[in-house]
Tab-separated table of N, CA and C in Angstrom:
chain	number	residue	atom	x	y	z
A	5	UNK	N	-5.608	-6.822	16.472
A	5	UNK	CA	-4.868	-8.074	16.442
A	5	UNK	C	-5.826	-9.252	16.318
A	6	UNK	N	-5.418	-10.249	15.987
A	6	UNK	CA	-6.270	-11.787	15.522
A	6	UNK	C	-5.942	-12.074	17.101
A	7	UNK	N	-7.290	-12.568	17.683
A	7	UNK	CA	-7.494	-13.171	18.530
A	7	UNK	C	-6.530	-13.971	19.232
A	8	UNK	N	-5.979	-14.594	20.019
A	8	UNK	CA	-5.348	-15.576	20.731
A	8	UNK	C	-6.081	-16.908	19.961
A	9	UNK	N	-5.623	-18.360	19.599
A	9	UNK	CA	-6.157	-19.166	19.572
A	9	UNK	C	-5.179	-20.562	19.501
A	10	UNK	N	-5.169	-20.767	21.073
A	10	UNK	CA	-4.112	-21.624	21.121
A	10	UNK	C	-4.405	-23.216	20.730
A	11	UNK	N	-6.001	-23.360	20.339
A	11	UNK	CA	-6.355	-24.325	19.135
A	11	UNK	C	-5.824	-24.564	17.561
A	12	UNK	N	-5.899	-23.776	17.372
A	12	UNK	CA	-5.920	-23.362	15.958
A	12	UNK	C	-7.360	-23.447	15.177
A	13	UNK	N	-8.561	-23.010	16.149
A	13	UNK	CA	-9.489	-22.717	15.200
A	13	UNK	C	-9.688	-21.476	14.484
A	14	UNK	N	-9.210	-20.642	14.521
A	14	UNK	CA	-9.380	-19.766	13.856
A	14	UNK	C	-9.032	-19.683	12.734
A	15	UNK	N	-10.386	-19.488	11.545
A	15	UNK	CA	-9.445	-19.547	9.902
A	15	UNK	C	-10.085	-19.180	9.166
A	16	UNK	N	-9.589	-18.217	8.431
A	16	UNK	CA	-10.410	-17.392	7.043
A	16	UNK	C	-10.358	-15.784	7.747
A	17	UNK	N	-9.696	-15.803	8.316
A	17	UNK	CA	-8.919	-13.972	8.450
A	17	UNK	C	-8.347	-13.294	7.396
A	18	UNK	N	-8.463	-12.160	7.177
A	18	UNK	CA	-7.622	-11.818	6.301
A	18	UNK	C	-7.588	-9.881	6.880
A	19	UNK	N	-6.920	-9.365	6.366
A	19	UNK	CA	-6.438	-7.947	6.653
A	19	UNK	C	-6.853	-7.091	5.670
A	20	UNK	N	-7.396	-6.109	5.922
A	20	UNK	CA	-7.131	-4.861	4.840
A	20	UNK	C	-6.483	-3.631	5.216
A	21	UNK	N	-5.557	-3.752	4.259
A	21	UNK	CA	-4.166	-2.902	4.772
A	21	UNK	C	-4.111	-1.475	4.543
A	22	UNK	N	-4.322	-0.646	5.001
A	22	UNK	CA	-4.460	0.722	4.120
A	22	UNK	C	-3.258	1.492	4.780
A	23	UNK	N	-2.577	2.825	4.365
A	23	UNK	CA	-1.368	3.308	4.991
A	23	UNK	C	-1.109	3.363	6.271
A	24	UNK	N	-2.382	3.852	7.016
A	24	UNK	CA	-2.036	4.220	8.040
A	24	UNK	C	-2.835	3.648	9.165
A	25	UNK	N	-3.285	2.396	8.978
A	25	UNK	CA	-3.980	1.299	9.978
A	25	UNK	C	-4.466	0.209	9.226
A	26	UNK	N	-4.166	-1.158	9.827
A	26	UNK	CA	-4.873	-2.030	9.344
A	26	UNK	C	-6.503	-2.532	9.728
A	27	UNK	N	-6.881	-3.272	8.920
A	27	UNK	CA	-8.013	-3.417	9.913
A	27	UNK	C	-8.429	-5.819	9.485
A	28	UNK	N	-8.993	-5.986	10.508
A	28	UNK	CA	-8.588	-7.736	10.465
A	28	UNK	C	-10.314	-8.230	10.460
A	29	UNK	N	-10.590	-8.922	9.179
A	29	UNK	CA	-11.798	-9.310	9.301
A	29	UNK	C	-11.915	-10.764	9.017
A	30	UNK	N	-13.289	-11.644	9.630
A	30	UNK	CA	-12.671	-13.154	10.313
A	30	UNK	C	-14.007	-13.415	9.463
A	31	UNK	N	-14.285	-14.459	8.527
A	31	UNK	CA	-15.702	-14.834	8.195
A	31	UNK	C	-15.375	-16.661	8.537
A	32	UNK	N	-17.179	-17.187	8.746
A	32	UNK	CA	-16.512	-18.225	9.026
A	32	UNK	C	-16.748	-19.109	8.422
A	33	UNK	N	-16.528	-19.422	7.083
A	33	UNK	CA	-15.759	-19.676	5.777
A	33	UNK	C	-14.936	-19.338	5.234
A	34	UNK	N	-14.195	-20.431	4.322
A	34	UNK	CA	-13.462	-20.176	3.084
A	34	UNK	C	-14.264	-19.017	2.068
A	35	UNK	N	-15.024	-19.964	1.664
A	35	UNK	CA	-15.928	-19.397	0.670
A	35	UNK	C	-16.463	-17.978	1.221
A	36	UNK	N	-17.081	-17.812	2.221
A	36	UNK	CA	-17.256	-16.181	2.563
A	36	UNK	C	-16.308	-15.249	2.371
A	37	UNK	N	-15.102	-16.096	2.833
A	37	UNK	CA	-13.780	-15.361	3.056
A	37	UNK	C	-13.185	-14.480	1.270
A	38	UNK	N	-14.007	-15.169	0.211
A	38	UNK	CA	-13.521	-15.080	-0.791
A	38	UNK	C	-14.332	-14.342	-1.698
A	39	UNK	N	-15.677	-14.092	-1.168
A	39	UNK	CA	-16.986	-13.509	-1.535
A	39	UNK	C	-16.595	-11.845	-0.601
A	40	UNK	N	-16.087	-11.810	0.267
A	40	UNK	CA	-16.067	-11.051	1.192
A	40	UNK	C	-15.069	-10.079	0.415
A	41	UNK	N	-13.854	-10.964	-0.006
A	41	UNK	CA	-12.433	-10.096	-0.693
A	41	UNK	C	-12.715	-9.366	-1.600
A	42	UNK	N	-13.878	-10.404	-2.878
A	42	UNK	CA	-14.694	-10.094	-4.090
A	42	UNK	C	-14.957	-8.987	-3.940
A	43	UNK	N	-16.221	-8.609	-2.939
A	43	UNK	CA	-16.704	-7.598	-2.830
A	43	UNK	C	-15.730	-6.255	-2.551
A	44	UNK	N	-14.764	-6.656	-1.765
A	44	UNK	CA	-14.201	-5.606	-1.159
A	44	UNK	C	-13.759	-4.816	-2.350
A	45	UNK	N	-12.660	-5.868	-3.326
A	45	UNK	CA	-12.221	-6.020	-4.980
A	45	UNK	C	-12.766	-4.700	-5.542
A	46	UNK	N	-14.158	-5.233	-5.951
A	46	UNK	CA	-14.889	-4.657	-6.607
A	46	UNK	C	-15.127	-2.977	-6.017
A	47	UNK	N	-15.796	-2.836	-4.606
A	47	UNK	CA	-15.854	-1.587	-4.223
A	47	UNK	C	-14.488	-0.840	-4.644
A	48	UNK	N	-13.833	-1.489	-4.043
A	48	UNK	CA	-12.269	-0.149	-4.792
A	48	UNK	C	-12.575	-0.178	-6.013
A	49	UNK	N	-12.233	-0.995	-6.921
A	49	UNK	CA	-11.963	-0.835	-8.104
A	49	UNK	C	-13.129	0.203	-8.824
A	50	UNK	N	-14.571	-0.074	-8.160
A	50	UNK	CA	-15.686	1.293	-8.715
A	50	UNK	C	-15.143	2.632	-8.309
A	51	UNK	N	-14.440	2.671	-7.148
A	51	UNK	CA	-14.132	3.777	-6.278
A	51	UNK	C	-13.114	4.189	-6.838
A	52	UNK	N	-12.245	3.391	-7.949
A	52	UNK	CA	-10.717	3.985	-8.597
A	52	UNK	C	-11.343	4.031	-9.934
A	53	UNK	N	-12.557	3.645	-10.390
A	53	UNK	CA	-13.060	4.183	-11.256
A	53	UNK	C	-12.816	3.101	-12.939
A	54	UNK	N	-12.426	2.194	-11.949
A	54	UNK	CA	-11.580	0.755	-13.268
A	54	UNK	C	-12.613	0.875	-14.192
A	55	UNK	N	-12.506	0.580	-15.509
A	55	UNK	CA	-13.181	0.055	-16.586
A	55	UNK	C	-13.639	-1.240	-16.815
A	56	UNK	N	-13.188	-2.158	-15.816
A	56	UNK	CA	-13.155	-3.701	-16.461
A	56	UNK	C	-14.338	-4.119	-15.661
A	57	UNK	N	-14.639	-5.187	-16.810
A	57	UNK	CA	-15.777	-6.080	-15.856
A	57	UNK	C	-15.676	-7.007	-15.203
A	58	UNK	N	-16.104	-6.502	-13.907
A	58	UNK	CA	-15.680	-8.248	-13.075
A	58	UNK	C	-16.670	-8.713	-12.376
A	59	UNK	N	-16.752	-10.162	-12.664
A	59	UNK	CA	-17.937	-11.446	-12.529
A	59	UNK	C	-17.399	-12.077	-11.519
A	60	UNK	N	-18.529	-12.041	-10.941
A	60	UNK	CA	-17.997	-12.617	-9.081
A	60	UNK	C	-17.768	-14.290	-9.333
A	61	UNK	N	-17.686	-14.845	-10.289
A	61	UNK	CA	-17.054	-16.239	-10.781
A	61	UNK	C	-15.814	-15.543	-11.278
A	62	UNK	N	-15.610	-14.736	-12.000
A	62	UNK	CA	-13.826	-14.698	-11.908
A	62	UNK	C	-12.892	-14.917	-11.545
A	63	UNK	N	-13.035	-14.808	-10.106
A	63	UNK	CA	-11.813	-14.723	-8.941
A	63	UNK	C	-12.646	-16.335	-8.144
A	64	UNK	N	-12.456	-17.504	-8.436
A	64	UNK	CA	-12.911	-18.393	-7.769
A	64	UNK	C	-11.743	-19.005	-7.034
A	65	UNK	N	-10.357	-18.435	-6.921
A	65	UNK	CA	-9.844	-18.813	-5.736
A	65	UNK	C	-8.977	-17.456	-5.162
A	66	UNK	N	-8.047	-17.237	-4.215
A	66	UNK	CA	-7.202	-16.171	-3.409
A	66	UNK	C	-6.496	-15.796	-4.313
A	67	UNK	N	-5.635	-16.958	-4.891
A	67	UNK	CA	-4.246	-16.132	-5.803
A	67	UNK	C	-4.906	-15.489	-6.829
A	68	UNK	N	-5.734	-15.956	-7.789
A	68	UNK	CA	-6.453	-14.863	-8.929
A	68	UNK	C	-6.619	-13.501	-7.905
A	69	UNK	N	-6.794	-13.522	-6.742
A	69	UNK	CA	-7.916	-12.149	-6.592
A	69	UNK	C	-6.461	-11.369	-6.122
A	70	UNK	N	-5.557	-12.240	-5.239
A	70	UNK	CA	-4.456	-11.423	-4.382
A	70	UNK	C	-3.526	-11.101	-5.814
A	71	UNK	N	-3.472	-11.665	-6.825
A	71	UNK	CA	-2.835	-10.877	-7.690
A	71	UNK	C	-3.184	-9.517	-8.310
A	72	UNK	N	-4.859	-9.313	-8.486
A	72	UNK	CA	-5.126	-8.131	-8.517
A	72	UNK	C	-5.123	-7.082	-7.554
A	73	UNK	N	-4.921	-7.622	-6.413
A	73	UNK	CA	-5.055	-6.806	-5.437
A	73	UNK	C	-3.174	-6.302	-4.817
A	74	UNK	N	-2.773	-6.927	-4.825
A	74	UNK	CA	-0.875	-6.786	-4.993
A	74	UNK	C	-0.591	-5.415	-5.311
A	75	UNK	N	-0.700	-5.058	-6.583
A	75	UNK	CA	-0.085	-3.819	-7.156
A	75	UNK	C	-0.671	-2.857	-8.116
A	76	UNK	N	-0.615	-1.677	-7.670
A	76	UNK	CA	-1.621	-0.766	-8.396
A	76	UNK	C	-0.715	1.170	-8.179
A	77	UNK	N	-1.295	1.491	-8.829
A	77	UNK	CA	-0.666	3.358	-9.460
A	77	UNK	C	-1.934	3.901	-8.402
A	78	UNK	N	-1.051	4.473	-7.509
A	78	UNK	CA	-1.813	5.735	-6.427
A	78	UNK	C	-1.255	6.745	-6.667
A	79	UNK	N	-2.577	7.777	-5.717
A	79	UNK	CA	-2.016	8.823	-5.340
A	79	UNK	C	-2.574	8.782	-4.066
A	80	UNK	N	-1.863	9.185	-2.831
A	80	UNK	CA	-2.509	8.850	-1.690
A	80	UNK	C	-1.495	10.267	-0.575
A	81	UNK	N	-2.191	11.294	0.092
A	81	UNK	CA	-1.747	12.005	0.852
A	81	UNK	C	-1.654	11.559	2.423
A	82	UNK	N	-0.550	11.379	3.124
A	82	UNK	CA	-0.448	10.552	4.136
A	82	UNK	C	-0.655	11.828	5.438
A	83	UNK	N	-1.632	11.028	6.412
A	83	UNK	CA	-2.104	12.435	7.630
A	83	UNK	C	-1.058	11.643	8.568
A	84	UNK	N	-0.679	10.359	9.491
A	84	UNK	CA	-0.340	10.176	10.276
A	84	UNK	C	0.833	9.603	10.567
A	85	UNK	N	1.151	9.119	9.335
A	85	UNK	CA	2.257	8.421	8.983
A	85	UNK	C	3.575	9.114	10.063
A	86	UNK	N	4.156	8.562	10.275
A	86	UNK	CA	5.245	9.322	11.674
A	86	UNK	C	6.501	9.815	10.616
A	87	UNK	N	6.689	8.790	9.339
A	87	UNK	CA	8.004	9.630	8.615
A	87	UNK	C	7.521	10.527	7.167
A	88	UNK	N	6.129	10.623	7.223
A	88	UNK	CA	5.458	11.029	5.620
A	88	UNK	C	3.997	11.707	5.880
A	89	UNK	N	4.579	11.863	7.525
A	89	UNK	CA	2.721	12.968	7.730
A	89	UNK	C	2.999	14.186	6.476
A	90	UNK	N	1.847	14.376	6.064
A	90	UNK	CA	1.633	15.704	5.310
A	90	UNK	C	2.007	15.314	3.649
A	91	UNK	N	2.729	14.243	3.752
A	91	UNK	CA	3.042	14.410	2.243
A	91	UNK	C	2.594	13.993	1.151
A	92	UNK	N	2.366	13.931	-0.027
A	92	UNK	CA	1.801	13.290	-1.267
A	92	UNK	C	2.747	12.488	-1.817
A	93	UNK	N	1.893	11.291	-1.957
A	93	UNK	CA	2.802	10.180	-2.721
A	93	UNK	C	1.994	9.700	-4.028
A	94	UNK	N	2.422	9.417	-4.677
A	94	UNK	CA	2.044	9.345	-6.495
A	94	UNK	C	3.397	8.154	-6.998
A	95	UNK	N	2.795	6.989	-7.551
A	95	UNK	CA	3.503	6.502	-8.217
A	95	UNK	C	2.749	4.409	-7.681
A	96	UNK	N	3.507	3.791	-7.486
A	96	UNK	CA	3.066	2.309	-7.460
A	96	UNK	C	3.131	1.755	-5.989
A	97	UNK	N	1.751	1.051	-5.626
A	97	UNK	CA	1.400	0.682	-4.379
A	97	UNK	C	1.633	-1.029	-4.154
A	98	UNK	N	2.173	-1.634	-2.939
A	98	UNK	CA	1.712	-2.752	-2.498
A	98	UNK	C	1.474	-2.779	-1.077
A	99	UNK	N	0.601	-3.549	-0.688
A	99	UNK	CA	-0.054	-4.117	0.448
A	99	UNK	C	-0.023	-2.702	1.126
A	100	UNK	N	-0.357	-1.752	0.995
A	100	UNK	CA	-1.001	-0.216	1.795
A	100	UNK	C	-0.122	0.558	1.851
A	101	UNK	N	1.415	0.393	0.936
A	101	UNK	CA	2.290	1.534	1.607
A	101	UNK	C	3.205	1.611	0.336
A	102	UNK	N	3.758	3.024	-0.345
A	102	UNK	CA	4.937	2.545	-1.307
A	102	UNK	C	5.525	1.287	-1.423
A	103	UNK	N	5.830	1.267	-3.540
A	103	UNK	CA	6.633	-0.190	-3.078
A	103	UNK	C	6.930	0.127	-4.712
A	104	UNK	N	8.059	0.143	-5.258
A	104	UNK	CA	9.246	0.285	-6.821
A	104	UNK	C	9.308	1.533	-7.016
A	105	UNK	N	8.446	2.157	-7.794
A	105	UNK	CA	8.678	3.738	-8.460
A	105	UNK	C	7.695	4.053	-7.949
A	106	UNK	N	8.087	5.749	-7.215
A	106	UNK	CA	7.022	6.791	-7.095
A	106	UNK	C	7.665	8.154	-6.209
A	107	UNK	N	6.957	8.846	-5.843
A	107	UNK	CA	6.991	10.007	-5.648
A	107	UNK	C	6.930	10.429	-4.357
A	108	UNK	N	7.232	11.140	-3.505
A	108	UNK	CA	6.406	11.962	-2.111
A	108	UNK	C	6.976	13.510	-2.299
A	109	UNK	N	6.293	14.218	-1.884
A	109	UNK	CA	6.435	15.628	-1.961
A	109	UNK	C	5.873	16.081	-0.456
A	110	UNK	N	6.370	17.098	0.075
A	110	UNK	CA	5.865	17.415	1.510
A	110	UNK	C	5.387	18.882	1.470
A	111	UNK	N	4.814	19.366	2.161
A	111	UNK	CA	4.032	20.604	1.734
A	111	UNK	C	5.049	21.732	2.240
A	112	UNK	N	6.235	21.438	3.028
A	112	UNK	CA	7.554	21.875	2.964
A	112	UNK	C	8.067	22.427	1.778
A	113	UNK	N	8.054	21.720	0.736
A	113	UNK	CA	8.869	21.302	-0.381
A	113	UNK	C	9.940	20.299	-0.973
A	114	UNK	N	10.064	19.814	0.268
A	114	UNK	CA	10.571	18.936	0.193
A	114	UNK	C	10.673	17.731	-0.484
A	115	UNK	N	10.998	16.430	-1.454
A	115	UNK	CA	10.397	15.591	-1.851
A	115	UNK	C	11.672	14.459	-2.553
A	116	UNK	N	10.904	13.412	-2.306
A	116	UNK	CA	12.110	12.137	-3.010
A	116	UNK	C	11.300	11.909	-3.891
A	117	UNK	N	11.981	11.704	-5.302
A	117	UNK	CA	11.522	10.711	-6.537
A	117	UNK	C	12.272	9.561	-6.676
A	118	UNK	N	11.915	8.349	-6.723
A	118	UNK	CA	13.143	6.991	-6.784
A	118	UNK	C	12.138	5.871	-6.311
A	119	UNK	N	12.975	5.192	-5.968
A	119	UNK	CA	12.291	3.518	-6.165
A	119	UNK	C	12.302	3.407	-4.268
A	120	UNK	N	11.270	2.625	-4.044
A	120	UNK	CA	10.727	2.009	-2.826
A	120	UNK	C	10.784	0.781	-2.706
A	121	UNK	N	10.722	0.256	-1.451
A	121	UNK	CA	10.821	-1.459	-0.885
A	121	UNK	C	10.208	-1.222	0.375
A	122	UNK	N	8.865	-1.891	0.564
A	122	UNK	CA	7.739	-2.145	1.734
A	122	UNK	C	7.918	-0.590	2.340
A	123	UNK	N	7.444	0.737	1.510
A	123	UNK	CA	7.274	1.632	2.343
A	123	UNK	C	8.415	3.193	2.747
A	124	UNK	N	9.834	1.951	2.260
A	124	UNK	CA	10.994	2.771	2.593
A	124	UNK	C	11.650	2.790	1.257
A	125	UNK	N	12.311	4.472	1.479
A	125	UNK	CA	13.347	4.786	0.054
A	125	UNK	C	14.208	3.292	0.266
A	126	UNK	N	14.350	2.849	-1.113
A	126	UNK	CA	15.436	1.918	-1.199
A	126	UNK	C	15.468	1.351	-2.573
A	127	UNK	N	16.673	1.626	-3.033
A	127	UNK	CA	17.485	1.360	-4.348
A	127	UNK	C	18.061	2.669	-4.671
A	128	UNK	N	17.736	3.389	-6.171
A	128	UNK	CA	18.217	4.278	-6.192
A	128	UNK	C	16.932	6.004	-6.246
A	129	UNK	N	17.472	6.641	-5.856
A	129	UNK	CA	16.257	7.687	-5.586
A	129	UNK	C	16.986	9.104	-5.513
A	130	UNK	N	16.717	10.359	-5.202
A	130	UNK	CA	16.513	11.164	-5.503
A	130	UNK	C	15.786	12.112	-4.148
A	131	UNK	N	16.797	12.467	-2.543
A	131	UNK	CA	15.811	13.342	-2.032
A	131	UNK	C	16.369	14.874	-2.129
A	132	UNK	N	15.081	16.003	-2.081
A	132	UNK	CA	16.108	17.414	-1.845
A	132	UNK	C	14.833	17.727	-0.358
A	133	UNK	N	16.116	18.189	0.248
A	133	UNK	CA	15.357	18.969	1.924
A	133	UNK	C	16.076	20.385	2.263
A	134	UNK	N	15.172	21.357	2.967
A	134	UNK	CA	15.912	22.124	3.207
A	134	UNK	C	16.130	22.268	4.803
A	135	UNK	N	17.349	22.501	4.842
A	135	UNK	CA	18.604	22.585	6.235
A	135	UNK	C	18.989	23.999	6.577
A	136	UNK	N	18.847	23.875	7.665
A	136	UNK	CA	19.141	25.552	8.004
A	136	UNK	C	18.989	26.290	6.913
A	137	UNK	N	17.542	26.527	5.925
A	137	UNK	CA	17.542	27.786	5.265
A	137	UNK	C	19.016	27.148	3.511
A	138	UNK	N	19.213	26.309	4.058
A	138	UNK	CA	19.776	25.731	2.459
A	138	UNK	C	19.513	24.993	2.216
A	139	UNK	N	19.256	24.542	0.594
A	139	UNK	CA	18.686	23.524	0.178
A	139	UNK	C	19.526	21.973	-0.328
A	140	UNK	N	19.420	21.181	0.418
A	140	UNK	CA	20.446	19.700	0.177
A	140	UNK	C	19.569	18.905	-0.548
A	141	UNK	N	20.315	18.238	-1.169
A	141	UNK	CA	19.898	16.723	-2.030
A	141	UNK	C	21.238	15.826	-1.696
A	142	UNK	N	20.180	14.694	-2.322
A	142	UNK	CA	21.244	13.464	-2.406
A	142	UNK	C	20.500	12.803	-3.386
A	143	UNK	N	21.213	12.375	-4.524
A	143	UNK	CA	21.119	11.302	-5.547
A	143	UNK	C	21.547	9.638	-5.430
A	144	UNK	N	21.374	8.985	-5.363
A	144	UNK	CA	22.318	8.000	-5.130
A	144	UNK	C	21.668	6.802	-4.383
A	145	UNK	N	22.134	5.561	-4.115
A	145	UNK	CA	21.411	4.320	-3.164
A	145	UNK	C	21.098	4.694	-2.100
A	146	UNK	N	19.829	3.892	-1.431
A	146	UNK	CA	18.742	3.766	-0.762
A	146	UNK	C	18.974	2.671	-0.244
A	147	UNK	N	19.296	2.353	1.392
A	147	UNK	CA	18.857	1.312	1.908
A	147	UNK	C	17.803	1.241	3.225
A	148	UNK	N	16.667	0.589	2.972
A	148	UNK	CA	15.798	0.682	3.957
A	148	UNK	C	15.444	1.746	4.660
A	149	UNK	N	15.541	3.494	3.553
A	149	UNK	CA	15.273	4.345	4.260
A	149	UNK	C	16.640	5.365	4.437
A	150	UNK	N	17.573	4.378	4.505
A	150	UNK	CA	18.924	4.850	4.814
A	150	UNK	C	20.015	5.518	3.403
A	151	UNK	N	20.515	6.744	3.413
A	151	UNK	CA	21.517	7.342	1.991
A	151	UNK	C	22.429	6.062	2.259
């Protein structure tokens, strides 16, 4: 958690969100704060293997960089997650957790294909599970998780 600061000095926090913990780092600058993101930027993007070149003058303010950083095509196997331990998810990421089109599969067999909102089935989707030894689906709207 961000500190208590019943001043309001505290400024240039920012989060890095990953599925299954966040983590909160404080520089004390703007400008660090933005050199700091850069870098971070860049390490993923070598680590996802991007093609593009990026010049640490590129991103000279938040919204250039938070737009690249917003939305991106994973594949990410979730260990702790309380509703998606074990399962593989494949398809489009925001801020550390499903979010429009993608996939989960459970090593069950189990699995939804359909559209996401912050994490949870929602719109229209696609789950099959098996129940006492038979196998159920449901096709149809998604709200917050909910048939």
């Amino acid at each position: 958690d961000i500190p208590d600061d019943p001043e309001g000095e505290i400024k240039d926090c920012f989060v890095i969100v990953t599925p299954e913990k966040n983590y909160i780092l404080h520089s004390d600058s703007r400008r660090k704060k933005i050199d700091w993101m850069q870098s971070i930027a860049i390490g993923v993007s070598q680590c996802l293997r991007y093609r593009h070149s990026y010049r640490p003058h590129s991103w000279s303010n938040l919204d250039d960089l938070q737009q690249w950083l917003d939305i991106r095509e994973v594949s990410y196997t979730f260990i702790t997650h309380s509703d998606y331990s074990g399962a593989k998810y494949s398809g489009k990421w925001s801020l550390g957790m499903p979010h429009f089109k993608g996939k989960l599969k459970w090593p069950s067999g189990d699995h939804y294909d359909g559209e996401f909102l912050h994490g949870h089935f929602h719109g229209s989707g696609t789950r099959l599970w098996l129940e006492h030894q038979h196998q159920r689906s449901y096709t149809g709207s998604w709200q917050n998780g909910i048939m």
